[in-house]
mmCIF file of C-alpha atoms in Angstrom:
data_model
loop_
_atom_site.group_PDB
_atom_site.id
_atom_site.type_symbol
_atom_site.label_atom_id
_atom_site.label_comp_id
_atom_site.label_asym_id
_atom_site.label_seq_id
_atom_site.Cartn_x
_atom_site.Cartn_y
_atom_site.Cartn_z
ATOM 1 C CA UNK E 626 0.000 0.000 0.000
ATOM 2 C CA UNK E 627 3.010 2.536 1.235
ATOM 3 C CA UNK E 628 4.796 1.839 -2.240
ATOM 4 C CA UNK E 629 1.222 2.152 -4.227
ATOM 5 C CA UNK E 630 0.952 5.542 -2.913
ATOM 6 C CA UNK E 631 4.727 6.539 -3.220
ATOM 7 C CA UNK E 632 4.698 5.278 -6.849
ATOM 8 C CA UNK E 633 1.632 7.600 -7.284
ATOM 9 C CA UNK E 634 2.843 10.353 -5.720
ATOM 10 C CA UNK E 635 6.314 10.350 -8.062
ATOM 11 C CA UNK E 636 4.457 9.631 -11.125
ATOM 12 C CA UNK E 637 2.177 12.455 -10.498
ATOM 13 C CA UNK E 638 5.286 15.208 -9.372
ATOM 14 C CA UNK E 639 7.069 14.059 -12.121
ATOM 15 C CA UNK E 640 4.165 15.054 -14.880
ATOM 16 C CA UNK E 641 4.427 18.868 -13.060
ATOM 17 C CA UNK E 642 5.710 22.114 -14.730
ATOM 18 C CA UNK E 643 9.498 22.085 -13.939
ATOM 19 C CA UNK E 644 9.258 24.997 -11.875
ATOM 20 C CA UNK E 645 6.364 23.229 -9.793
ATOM 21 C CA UNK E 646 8.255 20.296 -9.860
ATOM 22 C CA UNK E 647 11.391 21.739 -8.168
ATOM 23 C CA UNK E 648 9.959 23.820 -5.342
ATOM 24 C CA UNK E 649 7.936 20.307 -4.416
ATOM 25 C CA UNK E 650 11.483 18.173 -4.237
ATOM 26 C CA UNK E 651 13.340 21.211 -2.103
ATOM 27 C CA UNK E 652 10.208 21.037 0.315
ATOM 28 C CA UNK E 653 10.377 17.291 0.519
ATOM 29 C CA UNK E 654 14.141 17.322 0.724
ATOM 30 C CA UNK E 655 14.327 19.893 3.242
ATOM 31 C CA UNK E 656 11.963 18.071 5.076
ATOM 32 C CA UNK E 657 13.445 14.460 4.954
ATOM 33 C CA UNK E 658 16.863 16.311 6.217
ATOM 34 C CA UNK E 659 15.026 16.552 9.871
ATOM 35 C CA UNK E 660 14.771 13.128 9.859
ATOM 36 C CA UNK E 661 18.571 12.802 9.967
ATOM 37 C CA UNK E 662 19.140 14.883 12.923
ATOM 38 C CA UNK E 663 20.305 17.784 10.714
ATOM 39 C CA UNK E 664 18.421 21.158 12.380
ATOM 40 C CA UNK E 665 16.335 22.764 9.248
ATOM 41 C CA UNK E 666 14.844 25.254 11.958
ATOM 42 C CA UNK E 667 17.520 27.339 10.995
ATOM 43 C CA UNK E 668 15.755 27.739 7.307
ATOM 44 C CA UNK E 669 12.523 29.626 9.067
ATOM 45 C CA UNK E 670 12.032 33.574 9.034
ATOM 46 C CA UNK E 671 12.189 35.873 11.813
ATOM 47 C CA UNK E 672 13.441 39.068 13.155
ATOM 48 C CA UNK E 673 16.006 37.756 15.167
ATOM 49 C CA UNK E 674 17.724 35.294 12.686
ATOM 50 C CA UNK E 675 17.634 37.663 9.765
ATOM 51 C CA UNK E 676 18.600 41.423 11.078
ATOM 52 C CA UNK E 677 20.206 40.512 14.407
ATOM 53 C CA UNK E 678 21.862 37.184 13.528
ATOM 54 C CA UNK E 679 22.234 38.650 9.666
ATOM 55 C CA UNK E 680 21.100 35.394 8.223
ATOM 56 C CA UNK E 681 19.941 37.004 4.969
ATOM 57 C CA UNK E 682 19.151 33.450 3.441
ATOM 58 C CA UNK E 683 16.254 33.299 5.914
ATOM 59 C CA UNK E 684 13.911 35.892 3.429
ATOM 60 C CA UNK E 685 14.033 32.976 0.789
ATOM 61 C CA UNK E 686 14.422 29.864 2.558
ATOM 62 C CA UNK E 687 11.178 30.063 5.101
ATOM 63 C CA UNK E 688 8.938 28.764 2.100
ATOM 64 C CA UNK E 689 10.965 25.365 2.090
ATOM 65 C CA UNK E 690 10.715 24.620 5.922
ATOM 66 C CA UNK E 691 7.527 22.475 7.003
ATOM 67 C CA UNK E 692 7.137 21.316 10.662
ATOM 68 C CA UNK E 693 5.134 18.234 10.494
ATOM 69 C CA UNK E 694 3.936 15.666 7.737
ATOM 70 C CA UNK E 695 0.553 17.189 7.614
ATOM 71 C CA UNK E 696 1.449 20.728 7.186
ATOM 72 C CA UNK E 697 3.720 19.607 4.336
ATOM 73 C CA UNK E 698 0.708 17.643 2.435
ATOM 74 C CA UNK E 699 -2.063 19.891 3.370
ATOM 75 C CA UNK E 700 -0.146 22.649 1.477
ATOM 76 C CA UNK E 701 0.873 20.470 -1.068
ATOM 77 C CA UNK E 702 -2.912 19.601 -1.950
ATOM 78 C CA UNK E 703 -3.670 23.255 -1.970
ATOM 79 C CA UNK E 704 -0.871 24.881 -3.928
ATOM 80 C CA UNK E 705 0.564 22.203 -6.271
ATOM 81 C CA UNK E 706 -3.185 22.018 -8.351
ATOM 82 C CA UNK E 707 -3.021 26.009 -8.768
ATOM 83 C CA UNK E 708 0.869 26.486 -8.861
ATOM 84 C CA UNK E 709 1.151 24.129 -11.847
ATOM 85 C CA UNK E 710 -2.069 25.541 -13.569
ATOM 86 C CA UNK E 711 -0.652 28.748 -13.739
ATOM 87 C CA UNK E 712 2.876 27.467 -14.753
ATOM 88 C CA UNK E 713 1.378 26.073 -17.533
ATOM 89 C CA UNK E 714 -0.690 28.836 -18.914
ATOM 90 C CA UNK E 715 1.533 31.855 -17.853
ATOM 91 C CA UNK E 716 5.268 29.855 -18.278
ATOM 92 C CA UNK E 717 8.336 29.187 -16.187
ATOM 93 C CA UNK E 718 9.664 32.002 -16.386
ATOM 94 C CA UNK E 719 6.549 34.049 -15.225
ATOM 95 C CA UNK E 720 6.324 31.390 -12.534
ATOM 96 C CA UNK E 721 9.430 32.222 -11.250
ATOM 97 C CA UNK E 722 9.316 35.536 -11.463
ATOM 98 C CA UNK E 723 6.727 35.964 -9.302
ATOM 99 C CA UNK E 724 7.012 33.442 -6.591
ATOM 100 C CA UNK E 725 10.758 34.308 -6.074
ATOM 101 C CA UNK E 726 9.712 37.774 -5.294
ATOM 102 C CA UNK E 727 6.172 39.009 -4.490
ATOM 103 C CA UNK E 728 4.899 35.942 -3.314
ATOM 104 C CA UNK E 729 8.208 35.472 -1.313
ATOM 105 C CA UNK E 730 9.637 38.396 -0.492
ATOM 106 C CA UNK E 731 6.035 40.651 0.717
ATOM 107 C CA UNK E 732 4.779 37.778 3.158
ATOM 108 C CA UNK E 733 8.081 37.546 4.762
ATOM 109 C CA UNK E 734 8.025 41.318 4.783
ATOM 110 C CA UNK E 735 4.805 41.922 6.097
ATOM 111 C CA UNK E 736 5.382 39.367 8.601
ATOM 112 C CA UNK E 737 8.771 40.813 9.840
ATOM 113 C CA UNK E 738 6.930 44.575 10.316
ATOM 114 C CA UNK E 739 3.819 43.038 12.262
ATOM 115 C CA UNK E 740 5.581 41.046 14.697
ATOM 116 C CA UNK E 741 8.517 43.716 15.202
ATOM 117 C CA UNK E 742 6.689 47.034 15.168
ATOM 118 C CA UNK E 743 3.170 46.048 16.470
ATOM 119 C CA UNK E 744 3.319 42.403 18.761
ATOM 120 C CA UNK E 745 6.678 42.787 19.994
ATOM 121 C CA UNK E 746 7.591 38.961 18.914
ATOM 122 C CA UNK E 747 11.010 39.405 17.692
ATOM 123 C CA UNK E 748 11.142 35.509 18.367
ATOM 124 C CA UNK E 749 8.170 34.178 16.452
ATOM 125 C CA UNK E 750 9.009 32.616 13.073
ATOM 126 C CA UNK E 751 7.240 32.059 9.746
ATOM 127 C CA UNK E 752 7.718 28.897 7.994
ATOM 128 C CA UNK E 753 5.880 26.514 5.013
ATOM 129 C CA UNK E 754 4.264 27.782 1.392
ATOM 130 C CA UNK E 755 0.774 28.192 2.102
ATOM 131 C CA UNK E 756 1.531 31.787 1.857
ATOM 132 C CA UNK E 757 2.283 30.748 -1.799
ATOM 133 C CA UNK E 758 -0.940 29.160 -2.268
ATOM 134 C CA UNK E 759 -3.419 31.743 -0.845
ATOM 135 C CA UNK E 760 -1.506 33.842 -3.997
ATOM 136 C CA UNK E 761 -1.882 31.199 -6.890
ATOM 137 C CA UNK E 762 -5.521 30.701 -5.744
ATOM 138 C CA UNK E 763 -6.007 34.428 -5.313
ATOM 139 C CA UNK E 764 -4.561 34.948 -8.551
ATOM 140 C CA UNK E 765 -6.840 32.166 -10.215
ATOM 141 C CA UNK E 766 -9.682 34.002 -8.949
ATOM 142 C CA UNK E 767 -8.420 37.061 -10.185
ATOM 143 C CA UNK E 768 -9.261 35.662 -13.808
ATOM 144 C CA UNK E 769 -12.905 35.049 -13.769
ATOM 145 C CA UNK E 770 -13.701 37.264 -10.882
ATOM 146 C CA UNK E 771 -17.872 36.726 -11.693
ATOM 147 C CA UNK E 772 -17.892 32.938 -11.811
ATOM 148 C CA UNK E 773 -19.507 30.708 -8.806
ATOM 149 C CA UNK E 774 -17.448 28.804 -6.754
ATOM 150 C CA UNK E 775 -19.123 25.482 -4.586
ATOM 151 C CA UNK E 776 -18.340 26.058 -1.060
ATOM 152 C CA UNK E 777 -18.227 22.325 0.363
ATOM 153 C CA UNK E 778 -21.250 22.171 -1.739
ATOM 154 C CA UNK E 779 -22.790 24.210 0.831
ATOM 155 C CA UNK E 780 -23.356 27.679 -1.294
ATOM 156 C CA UNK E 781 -21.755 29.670 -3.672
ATOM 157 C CA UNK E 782 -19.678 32.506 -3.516
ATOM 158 C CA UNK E 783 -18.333 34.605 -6.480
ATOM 159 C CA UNK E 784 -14.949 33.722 -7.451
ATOM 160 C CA UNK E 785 -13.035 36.985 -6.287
ATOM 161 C CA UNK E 786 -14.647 36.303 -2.934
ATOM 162 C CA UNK E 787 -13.467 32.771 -2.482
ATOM 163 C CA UNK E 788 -9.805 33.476 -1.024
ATOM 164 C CA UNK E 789 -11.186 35.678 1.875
ATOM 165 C CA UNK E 790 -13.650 33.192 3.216
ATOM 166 C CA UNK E 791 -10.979 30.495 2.618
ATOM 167 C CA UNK E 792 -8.608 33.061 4.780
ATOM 168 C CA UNK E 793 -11.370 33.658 7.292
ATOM 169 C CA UNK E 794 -12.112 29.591 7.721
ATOM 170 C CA UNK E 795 -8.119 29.046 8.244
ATOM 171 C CA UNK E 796 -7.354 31.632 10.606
ATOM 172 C CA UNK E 797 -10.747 30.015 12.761
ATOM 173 C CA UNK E 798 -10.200 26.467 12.233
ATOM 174 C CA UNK E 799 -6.314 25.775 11.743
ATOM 175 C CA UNK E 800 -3.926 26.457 15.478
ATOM 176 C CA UNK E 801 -1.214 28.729 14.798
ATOM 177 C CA UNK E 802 -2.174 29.736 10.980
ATOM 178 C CA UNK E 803 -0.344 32.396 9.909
ATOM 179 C CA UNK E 804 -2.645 35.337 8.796
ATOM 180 C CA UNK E 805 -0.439 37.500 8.024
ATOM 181 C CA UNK E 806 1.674 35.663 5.736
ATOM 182 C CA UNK E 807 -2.167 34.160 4.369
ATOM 183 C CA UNK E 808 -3.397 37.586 3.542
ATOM 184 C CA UNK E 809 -0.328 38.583 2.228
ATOM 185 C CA UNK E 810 -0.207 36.125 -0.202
ATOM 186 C CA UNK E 811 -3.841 36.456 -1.067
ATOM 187 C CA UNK E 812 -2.964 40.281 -1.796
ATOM 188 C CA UNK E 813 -0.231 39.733 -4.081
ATOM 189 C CA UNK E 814 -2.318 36.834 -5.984
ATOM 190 C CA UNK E 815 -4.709 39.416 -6.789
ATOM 191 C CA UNK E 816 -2.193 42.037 -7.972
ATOM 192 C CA UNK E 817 -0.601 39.444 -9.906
ATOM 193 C CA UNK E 818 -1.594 41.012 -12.949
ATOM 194 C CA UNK E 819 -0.858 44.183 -12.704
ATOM 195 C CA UNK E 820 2.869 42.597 -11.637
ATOM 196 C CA UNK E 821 3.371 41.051 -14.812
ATOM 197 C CA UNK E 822 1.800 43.641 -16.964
ATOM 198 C CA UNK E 823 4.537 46.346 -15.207
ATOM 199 C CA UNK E 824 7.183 44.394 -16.529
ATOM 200 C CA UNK E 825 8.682 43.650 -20.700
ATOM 201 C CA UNK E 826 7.935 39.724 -19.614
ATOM 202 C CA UNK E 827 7.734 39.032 -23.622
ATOM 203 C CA UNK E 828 10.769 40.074 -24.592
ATOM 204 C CA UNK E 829 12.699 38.372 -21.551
ATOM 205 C CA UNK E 830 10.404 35.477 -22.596
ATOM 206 C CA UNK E 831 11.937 35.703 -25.942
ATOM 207 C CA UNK E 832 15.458 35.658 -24.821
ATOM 208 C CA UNK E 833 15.010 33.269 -21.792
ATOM 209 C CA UNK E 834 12.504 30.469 -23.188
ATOM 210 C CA UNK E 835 14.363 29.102 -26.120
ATOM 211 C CA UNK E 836 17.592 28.511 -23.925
ATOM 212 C CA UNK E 837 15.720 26.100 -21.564
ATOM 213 C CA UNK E 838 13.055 25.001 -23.616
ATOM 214 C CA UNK E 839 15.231 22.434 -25.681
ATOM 215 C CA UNK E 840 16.641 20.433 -23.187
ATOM 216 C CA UNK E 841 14.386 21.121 -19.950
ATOM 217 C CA UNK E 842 11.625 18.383 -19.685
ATOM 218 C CA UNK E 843 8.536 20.447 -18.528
ATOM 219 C CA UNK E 844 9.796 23.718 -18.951
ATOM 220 C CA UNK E 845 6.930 25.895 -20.187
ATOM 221 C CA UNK E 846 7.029 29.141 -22.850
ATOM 222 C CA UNK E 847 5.471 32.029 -22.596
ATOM 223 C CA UNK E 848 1.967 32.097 -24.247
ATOM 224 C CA UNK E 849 0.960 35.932 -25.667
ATOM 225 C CA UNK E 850 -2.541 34.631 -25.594
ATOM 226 C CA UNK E 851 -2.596 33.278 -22.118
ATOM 227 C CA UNK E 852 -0.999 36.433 -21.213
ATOM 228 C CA UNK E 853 -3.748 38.821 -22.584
ATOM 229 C CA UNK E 854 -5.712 36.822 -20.289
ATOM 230 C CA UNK E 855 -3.987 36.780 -17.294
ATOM 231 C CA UNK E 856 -3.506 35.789 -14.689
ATOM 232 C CA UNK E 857 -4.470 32.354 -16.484
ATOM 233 C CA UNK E 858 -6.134 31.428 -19.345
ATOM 234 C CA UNK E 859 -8.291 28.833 -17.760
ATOM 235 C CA UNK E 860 -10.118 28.820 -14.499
ATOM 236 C CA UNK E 861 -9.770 25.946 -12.168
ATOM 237 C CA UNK E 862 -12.561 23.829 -11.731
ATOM 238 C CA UNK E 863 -11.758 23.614 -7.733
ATOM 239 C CA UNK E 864 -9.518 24.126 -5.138
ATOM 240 C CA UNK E 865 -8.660 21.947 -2.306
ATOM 241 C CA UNK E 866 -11.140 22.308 1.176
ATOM 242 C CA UNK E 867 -7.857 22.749 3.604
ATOM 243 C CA UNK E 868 -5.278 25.578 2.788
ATOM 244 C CA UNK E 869 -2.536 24.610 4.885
ATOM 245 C CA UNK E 870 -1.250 25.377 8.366
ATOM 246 C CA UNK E 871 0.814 27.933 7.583
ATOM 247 C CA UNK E 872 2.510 27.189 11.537
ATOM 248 C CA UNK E 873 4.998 29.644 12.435
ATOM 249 C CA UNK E 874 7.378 28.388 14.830
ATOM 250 C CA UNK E 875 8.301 29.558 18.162
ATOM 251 C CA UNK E 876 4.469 30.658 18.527
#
């Protein structure tokens, strides 16, 4: 049964965008390390270890870091469907461009301000990549902000509404969510058009794609059309029921 499902799991992760595909083996990796007695604690964002200890890597790394099996699936189920949709219909490159920076670099932000300036938690780290997918799903919203989603077949909601009850329903219902770094990814999924529209993303497109696209397996192009439609061309039919913990540590 254990290999059935590992077999699954590695045919499906290998059949992801590249980009998708990488950021899912660091997370697993960087999880598996823990099991070896190697500290990955040290990977997790907060005031302390990044102005005070200078440990600049900490701004990039706190996406990777997961504390416990379930927070690492539960945000797997909810980003990987909406992470790879949009790597397909917006391309690596996009892909990267904004998950590197917005989606990275403004939750960790955010979070850094709150908790120094306002709560007085120098201590309290941020860890895991729900952040990342309150942003894809915000940003899927984004597209067809007028169409219905099911709510646990309950009711439905218009689309651009969906990632604030989601957000409301995980702060409520998950211990130790992260709000900040949930709304803070929501906010940059719904600016994520006017992100890439600020920026020549064509003609770096046109320089970058042909490099990798001959000998990367899964690497996607940029798509003009998809583009005019951003922030993807096609809606997703659903999103997962559980968002992630989002646990910061030391909290």
């Amino acid at each position: 049964m254990i290999f059935m499902i590992l077999g699954r799991s590695k045919e499906f992760i290998l059949k992801l965008p590249i980009w998708t595909q990488i950021i899912t083996y660091i997370a697993i990796l960087v999880y598996a390390l823990s099991f070896f007695g190697i500290s990955t604690g040290v990977l997790s964002l907060s005031w302390i270890g990044l102005l005070q200890k200078r440990q600049l890597y900490e701004i990039i790394t706190y996406v990777t870091l997961h504390l416990s099996m379930l927070h690492i699936v539960f945000n797997f189920v909810s980003l990987l469907p909406a992470m790879s949709q949009f790597e397909k219909k917006q391309g690596t490159l996009a892909c990267i461009l904004v998950t590197v920076i917005p989606y990275t670099l403004f939750p960790g932000i955010m979070h850094l301000i709150v908790y120094h300036f306002f709560l007085r938690k120098d201590y309290v780290s941020i860890a895991g990549l729900s952040g990342w997918a309150f942003a894809f799903i915000s940003a899927s919203c984004v597209h067809s902000p007028q169409r219905l989603i099911s709510f646990f077949n309950l009711f439905s909601i218009p689309a651009y509404c969906f990632p604030i009850i989601y957000l409301i329903m995980t702060t409520i219902l998950v211990p130790k969510a992260s709000f900040i770094g949930h709304a803070s990814g929501a906010v940059m999924g719904y600016c994520t058009p006017f992100m890439l529209g600020s920026i020549p993303l064509k003609s770096w497109a046109q320089n970058v794609d042909p490099i990798f696209q001959s000998w990367v397996k899964n690497y996607h192009s940029f798509d003009q059309l998809s583009h005019a439609q951003l922030p993807i061309a096609e809606p997703l039919s659903t999103f997962s029921s559980f968002p992630g913990k989002g646990t910061r540590l030391g909290g």
